[in-house]
CSV table of C-alpha atoms and ligand atoms in Angstrom, one decimal:
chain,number,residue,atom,x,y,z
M,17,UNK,CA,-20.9,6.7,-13.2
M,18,UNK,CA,-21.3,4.7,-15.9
M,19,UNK,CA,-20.7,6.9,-18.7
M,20,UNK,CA,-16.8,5.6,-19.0
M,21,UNK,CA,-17.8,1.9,-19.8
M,22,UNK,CA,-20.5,2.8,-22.2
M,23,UNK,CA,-18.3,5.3,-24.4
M,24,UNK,CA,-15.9,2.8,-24.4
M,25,UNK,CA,-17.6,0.1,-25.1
M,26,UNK,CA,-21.0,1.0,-26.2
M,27,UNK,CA,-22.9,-0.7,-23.9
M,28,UNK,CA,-23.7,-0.8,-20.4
M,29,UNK,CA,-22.1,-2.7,-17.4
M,30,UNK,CA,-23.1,-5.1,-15.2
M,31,UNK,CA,-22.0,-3.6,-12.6
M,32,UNK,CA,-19.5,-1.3,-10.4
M,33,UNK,CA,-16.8,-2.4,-7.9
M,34,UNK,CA,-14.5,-0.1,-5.7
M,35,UNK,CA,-11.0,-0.6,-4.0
M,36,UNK,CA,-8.9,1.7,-1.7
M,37,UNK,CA,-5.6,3.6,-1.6
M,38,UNK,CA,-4.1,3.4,1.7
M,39,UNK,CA,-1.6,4.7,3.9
M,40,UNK,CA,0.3,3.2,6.4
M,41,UNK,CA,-0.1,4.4,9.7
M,42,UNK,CA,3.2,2.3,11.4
M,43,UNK,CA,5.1,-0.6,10.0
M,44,UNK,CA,7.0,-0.4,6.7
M,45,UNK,CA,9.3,-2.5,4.8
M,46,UNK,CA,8.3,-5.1,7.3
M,47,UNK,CA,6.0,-7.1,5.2
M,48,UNK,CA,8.4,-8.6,3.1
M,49,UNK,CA,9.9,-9.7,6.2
M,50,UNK,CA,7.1,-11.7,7.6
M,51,UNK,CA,6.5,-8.9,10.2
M,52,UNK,CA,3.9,-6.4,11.1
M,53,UNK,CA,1.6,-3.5,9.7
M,54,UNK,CA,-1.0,-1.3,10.4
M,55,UNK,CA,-2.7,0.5,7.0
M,56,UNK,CA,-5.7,2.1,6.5
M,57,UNK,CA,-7.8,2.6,3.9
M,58,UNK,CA,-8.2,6.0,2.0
M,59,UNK,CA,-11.3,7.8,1.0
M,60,UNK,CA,-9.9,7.8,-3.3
M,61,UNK,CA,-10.7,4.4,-5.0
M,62,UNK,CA,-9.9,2.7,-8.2
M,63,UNK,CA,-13.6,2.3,-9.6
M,64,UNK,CA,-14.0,-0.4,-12.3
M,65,UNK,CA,-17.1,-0.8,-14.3
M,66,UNK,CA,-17.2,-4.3,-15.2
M,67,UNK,CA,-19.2,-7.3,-17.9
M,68,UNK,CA,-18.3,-10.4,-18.5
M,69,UNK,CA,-17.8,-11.5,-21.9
M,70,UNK,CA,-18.8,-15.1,-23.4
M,71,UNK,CA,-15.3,-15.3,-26.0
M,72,UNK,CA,-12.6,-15.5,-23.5
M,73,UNK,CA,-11.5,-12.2,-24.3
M,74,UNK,CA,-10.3,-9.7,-21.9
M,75,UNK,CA,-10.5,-5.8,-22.3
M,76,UNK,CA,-9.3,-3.3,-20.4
M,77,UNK,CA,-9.3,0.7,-20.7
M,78,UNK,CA,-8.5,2.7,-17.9
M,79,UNK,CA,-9.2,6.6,-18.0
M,80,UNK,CA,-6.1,7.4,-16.3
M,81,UNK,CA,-3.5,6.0,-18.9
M,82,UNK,CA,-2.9,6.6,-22.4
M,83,UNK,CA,-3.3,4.3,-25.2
M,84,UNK,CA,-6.9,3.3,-26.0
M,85,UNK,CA,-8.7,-0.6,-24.9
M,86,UNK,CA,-6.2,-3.1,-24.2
M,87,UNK,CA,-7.4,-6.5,-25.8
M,88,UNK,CA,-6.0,-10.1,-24.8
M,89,UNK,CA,-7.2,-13.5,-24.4
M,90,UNK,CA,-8.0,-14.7,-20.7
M,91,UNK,CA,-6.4,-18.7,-21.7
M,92,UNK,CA,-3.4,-17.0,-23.2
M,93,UNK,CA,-2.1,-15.0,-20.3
M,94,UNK,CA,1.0,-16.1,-18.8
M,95,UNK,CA,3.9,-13.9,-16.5
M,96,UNK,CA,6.9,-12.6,-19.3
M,97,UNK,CA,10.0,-13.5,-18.8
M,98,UNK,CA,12.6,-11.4,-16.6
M,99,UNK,CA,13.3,-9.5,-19.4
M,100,UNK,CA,9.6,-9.6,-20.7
M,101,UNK,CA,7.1,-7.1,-21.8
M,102,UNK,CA,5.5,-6.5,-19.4
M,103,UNK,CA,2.6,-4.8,-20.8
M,104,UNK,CA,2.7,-0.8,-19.1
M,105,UNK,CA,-0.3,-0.7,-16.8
M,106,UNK,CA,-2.4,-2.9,-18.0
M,107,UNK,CA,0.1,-5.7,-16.7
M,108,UNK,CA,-2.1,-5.0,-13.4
M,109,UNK,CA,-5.6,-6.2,-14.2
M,110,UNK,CA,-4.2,-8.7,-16.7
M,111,UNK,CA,-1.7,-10.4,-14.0
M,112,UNK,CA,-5.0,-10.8,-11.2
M,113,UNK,CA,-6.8,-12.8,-14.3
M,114,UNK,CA,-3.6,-15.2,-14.6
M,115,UNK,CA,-3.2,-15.3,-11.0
M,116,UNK,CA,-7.0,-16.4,-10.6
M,117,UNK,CA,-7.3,-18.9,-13.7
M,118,UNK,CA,-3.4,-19.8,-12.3
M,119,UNK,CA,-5.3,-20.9,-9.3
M,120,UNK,CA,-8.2,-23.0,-11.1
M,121,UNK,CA,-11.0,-20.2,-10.5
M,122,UNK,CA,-13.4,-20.4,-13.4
M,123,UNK,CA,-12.9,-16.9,-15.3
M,124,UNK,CA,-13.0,-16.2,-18.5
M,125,UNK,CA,-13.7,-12.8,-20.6
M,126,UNK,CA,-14.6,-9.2,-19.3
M,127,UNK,CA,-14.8,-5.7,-20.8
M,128,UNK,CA,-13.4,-3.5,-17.7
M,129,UNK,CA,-13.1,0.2,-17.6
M,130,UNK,CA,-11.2,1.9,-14.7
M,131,UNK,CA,-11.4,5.1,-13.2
M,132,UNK,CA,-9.0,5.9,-10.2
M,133,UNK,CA,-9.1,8.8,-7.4
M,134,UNK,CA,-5.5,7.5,-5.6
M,135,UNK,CA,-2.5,9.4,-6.8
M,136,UNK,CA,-0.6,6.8,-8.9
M,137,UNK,CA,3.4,6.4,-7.9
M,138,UNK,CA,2.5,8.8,-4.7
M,139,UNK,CA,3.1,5.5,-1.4
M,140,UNK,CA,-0.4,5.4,-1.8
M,141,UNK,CA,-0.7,2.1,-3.5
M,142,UNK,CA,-2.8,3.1,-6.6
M,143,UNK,CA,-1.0,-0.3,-8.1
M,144,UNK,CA,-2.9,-2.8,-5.3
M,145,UNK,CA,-6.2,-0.7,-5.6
M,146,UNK,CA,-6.2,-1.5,-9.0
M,147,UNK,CA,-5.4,-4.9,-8.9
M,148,UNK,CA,-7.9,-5.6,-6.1
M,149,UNK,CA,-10.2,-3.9,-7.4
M,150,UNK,CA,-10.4,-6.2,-10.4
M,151,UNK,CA,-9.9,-8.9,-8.3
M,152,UNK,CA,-13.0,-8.6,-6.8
M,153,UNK,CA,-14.6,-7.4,-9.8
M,154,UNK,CA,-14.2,-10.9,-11.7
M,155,UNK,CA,-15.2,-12.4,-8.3
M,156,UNK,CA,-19.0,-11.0,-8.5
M,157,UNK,CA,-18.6,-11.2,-11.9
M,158,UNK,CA,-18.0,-15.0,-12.4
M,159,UNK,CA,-19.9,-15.4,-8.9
M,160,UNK,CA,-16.7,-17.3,-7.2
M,161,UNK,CA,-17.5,-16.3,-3.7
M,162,UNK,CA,-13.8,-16.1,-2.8
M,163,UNK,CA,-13.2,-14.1,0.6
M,164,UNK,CA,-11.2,-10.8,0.6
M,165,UNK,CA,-7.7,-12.6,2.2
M,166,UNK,CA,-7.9,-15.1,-0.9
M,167,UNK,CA,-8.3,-12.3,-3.5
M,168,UNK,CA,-5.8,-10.4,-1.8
M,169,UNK,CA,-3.2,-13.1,-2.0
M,170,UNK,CA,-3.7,-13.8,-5.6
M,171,UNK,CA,-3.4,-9.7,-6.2
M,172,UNK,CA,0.0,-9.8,-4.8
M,173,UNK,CA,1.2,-12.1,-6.2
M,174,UNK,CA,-0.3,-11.1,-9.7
M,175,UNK,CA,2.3,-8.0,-8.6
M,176,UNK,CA,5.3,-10.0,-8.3
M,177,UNK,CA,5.2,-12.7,-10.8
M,178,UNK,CA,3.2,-11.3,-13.7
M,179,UNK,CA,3.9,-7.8,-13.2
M,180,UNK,CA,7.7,-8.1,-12.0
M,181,UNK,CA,7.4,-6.0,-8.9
M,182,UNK,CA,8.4,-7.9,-5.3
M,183,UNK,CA,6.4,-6.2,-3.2
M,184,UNK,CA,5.0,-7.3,0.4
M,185,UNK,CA,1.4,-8.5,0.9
M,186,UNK,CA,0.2,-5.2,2.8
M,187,UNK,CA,-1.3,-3.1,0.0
M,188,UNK,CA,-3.4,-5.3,-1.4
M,189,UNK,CA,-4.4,-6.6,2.2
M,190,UNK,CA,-5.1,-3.3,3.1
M,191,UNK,CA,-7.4,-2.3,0.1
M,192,UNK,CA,-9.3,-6.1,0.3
M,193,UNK,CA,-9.7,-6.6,4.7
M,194,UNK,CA,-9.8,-2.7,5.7
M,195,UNK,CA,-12.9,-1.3,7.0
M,196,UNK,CA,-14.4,2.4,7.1
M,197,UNK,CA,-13.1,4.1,10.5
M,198,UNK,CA,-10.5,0.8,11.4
M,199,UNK,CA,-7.0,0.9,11.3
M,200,UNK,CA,-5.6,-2.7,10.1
M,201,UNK,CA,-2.9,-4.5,12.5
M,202,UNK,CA,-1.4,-7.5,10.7
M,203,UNK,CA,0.6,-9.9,10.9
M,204,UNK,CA,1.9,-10.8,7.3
M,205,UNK,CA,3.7,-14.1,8.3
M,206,UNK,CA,0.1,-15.5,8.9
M,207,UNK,CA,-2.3,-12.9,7.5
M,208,UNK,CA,-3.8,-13.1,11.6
M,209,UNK,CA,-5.5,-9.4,11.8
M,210,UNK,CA,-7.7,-7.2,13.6
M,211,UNK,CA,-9.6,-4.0,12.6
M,212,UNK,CA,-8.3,-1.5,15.8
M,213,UNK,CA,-10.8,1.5,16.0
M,214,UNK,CA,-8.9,4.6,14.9
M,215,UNK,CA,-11.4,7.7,15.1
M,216,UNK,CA,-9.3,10.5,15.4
M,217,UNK,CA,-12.0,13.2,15.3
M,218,UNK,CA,-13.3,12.0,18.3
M,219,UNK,CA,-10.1,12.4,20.1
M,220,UNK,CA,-9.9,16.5,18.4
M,221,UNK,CA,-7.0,14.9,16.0
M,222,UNK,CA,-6.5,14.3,12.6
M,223,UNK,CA,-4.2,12.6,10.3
M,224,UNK,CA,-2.8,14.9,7.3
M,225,UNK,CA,-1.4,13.1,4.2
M,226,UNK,CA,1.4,15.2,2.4
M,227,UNK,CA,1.8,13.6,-1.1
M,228,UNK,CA,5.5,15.6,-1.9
M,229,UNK,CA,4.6,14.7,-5.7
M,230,UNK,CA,7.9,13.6,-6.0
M,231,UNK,CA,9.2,9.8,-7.2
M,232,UNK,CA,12.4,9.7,-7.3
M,233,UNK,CA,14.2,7.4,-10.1
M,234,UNK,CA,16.4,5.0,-7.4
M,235,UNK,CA,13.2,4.2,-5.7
M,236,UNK,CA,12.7,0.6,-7.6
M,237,UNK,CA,16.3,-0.4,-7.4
M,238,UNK,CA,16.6,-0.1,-3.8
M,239,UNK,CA,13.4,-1.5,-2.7
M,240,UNK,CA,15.1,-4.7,-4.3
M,241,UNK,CA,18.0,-4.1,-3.0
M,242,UNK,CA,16.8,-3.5,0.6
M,243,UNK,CA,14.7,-6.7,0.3
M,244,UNK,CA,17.5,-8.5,-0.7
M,245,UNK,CA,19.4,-7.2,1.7
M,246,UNK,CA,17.1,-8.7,4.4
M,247,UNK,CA,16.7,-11.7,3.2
M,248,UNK,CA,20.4,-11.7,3.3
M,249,UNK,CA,20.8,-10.8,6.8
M,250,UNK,CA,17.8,-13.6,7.4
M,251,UNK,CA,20.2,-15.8,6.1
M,252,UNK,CA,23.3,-15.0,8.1
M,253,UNK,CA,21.4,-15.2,11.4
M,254,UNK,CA,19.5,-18.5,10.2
M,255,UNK,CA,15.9,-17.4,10.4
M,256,UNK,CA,13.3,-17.7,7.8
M,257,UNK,CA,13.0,-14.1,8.6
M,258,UNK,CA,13.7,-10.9,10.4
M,259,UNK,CA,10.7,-11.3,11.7
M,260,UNK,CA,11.9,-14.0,13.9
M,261,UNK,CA,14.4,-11.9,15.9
M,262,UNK,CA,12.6,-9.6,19.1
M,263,UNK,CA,14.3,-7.0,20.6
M,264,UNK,CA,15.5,-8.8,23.3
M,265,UNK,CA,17.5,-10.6,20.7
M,266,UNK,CA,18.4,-8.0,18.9
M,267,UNK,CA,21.5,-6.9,20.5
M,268,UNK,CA,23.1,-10.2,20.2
M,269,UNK,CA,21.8,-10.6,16.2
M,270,UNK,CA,23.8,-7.0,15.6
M,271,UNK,CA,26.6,-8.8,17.0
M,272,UNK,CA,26.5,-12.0,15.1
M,273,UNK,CA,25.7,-10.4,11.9
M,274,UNK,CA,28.7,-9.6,10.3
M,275,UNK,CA,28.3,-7.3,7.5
M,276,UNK,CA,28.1,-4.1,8.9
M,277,UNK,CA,25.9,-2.8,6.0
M,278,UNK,CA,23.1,-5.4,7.2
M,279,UNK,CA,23.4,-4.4,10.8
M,280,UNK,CA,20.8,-1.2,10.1
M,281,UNK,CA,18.4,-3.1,7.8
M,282,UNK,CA,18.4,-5.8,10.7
M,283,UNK,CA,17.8,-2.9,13.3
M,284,UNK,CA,15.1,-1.2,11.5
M,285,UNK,CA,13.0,-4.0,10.8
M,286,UNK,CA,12.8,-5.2,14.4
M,287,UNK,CA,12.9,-2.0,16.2
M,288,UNK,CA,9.9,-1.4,13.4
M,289,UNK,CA,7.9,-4.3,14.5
M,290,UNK,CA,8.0,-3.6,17.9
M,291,UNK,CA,6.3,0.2,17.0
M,292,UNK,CA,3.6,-1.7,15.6
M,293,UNK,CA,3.4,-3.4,18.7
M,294,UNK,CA,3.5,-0.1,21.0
M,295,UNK,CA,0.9,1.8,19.0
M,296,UNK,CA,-1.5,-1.1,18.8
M,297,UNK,CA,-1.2,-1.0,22.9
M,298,UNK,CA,-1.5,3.2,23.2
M,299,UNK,CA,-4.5,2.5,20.8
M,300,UNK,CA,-6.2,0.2,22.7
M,301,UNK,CA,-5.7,2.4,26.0
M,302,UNK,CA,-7.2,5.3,24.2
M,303,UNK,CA,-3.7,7.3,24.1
M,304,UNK,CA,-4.1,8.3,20.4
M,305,UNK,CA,-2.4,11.5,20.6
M,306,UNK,CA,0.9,9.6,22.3
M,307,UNK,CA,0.9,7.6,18.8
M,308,UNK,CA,2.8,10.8,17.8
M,309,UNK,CA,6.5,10.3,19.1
M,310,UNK,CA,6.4,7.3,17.5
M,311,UNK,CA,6.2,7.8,14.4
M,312,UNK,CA,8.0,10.4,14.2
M,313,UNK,CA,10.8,7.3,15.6
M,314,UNK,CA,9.9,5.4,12.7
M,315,UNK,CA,10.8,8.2,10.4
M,316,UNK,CA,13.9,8.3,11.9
M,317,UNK,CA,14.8,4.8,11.4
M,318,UNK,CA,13.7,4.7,7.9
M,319,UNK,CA,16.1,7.7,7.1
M,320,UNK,CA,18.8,6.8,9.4
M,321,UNK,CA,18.6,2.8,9.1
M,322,UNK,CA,17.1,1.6,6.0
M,323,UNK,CA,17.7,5.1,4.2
M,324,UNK,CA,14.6,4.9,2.1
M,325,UNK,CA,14.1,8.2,2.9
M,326,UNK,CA,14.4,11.6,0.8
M,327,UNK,CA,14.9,15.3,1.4
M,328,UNK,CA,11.2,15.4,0.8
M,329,UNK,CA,10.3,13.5,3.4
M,330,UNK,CA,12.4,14.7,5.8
M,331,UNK,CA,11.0,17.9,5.0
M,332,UNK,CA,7.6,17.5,5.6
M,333,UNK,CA,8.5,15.9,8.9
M,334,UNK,CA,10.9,18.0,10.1
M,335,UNK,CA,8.5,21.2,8.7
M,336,UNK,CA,5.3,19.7,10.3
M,337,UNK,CA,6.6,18.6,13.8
M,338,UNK,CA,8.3,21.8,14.2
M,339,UNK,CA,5.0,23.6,13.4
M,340,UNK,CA,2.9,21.6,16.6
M,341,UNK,CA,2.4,18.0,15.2
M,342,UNK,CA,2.6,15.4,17.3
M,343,UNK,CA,4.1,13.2,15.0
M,344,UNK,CA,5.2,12.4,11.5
M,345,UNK,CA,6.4,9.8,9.5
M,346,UNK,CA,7.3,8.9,5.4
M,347,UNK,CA,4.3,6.0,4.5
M,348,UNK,CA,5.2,4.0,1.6
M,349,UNK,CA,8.5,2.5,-0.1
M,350,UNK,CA,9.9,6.0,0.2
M,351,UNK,CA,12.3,8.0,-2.3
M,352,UNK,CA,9.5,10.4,-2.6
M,353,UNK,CA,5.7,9.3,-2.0
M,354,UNK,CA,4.0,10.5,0.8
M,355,UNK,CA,3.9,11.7,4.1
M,356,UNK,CA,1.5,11.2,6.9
M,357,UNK,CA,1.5,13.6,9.9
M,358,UNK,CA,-0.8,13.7,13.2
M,359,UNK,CA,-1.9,16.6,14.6
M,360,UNK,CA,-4.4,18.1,17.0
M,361,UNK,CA,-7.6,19.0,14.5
M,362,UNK,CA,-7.2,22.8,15.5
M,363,UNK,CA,-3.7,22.7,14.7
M,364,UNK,CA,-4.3,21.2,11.5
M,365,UNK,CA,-4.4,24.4,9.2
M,366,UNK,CA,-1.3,26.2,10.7
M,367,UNK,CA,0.9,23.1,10.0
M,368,UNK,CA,-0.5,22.3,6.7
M,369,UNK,CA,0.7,25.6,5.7
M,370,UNK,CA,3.8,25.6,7.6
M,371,UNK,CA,4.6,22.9,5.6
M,372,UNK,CA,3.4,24.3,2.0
M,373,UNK,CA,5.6,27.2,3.2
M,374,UNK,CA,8.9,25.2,3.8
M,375,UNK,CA,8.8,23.1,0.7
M,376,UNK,CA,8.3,26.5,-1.3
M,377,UNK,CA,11.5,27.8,0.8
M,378,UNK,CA,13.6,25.1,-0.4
M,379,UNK,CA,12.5,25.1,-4.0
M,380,UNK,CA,10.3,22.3,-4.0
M,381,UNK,CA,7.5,21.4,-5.6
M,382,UNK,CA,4.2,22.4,-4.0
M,383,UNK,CA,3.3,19.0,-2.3
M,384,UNK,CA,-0.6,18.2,-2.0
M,385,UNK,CA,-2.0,18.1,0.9
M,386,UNK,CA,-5.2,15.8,2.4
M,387,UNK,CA,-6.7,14.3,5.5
M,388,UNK,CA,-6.9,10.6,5.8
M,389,UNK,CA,-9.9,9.2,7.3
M,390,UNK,CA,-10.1,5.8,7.2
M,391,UNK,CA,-12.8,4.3,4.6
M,392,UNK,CA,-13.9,0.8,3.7
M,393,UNK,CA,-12.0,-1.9,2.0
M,394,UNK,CA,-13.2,-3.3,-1.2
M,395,UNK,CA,-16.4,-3.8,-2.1
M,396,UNK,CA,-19.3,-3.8,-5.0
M,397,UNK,CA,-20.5,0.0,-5.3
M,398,UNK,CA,-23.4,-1.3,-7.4
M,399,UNK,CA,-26.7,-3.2,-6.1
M,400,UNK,CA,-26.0,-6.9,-7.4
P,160,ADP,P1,1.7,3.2,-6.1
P,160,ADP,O1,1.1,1.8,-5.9
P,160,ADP,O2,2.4,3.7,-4.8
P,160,ADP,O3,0.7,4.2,-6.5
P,160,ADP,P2,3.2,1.9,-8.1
P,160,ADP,O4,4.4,2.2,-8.8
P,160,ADP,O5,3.2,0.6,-7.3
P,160,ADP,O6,2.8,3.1,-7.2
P,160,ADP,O7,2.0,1.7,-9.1
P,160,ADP,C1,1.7,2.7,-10.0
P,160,ADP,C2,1.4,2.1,-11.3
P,160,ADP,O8,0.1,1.4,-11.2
P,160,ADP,C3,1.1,3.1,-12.4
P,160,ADP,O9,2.4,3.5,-13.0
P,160,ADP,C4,0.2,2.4,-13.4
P,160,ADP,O10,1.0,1.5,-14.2
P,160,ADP,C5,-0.6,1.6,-12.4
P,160,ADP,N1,-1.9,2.2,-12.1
P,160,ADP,C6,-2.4,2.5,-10.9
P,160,ADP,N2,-3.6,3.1,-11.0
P,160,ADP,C7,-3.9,3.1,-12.3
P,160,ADP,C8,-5.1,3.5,-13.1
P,160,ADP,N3,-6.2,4.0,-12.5
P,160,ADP,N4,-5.1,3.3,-14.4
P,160,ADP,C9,-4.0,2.8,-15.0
P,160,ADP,N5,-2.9,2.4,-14.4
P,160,ADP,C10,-2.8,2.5,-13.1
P,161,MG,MG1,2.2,0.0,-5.6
């Protein structure tokens, strides 16, 4: 596999590094609230073949994107303004460089060369596989030893200040800390985690991803808006965030919080975190199959509350519990994206198509359809 980096760059590299897509399993739009997640890592990698470079210059070329080798200088990177170029993809890799020189790790030039298996723009977080990926490419690369919460960090925020995008710190998290056959439960206000056993096979279950192919345009717009929205309603109620508020308080929060368009964003977000909670317990009992109902909850409060949701979505949820699955849920931002949907492993054909069948019904594209078993987080694919 390292035909890429040598027809690009007519040589060979020093060596190859791997990071995850993920899914979600329970927990969204919670992680920009300080609140809880569980992801796990998918089988499809962004695969970067990687060699330092003496000059201070920085190359990337990625065989997924158009537009030949990318060349800039490592000391010259900085974040454009908010109404900057921000560079198409290759913002990605070039933000995790700032982000690590930005926090006084010695790295300088590299030639990289990308290769991706996760579905770009599918709620699969092909943008934090990337990013990580890099991330701990430069880290073997310029030998800086830096664990996988540190790298993660700086790949998030190489996402929100260099790239522009104000996401959470769960993807890149997620495609740094998981491990093969783990589901990840953090906390995002702390980064405090455990790896919680998640072998569904072993219970006769399995987890089918529904990638609807579909992104649709208003997606971007109201993630910001939903964030701000939160941070809003954090305000009102004088928390540092939603987090802060249980569902013991949340009753007399909805009451206090006067704008009645914050009420459901508040209601969501707590009633979120505490189905994070409940499936981490039915996990740790062994109940994996009662997971079901609750996701299928958290679907409904993240079409009903935080309307993130699309017709889709709601599709593949609606299609796939109606054909036998125990449980379903949108995984992602949402407005299109994915699906994830549990069901018993003998049932798993029957709803897949049940599925296929309904989005053809209603004039949908054909979504794509794959099982999720959890892989490992980031790591070097090469022998050092
Ligand atoms: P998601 O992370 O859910 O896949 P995003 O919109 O956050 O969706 O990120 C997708 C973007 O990440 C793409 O539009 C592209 O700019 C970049 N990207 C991801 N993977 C690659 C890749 N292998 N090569 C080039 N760009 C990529
Ligand atoms: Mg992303």
């Amino acid at each position: 596999m390292t035909e890429g980096f040598r027809a690009v760059y007519g040589a060979a590299p020093e060596g190859v590094w791997a990071a995850p897509g993920r899914v979600n399993l329970i927990g969204e739009h919670t992680d920009y609230n300080d609140g809880l997640v569980m992801p796990l890592a998918l089988p499809h990698t962004c695969r970067v073949e990687a060699a330092r470079r003496e000059d201070g210059v920085l190359r990337l070329h990625s065989a997924d994107a158009s537009g030949g080798v990318t060349e800039l200088r490592a000391d010259a990177l900085a974040p454009p303004g908010a109404a900057g170029d921000r560079g198409g993809w290759a913002a990605y890799p070039a933000g995790v460089v700032w982000a690590l020189r930005d926090a006084g790790h010695q790295v300088g030039g590299a030639d990289l060369h990308f290769e991706s298996s996760v579905p770009t723009g599918a709620g699969l977080s092909s943008s934090a596989a990337l990013e990580v990926a890099t991330a701990v490419a430069l880290d073997g690369l310029y030998g800086l030893g830096l664990p996988p919460q540190r790298l993660a960090e700086l790949c998030r925020r190489a996402e929100n200040d260099f790239v522009g995008v104000p996401c959470g710190v769960m993807d890149q998290m997620a495609a740094a800390c998981c491990t093969a056959g783990h589901a990840l439960y953090l906390d995002t206000r702390d980064l405090a985690r455990r790896q919680v056993p998640f072998d569904l096979a072993a219970r006769g279950l399995r987890l089918l991803v529904v990638d609807t192919r579909v992104k649709h345009a208003l997606g971007d717009g109201a993630y910001a808006e939903r964030r701000a929205g939160c941070e809003a309603a954090a305000a009102a109620l004088g928390v540092a965030a939603l987090r802060e508020i249980d569902t013991a308080g949340l009753p007399s929060a909805l009451e206090r919080l006067g704008d009645a368009e914050l009420r459901p964003l508040l209601r969501h977000v707590v009633t979120e975190n505490e189905r994070v909670e409940r499936i981490l317990r039915l996990l740790d009992a062994g109940q994996v199959h009662a997971i079901g109902p609750v996701l299928t909850e958290g679907h409904a409060s993240l079409r009903d509350d935080f309307r993130v949701s699309c017709a889709e979505l709601d599709l593949a949820v609606e299609a796939s519990t109606a054909a036998g699955a125990l449980g379903a849920r949108m995984t992602g931002g949402g407005f299109g994206g994915s699906a994830i949907v549990l069901v018993r492993a003998d049932a798993a054909d029957s709803v897949a198509k049940a599925v296929t069948e309904s989005f053809a019904s209603a004039g949908h594209r054909e979504p794509r359809i794959f099982e999720a078993v959890p892989g490992p987080g980031a790591r070097r694919v090469t022998a050092a």
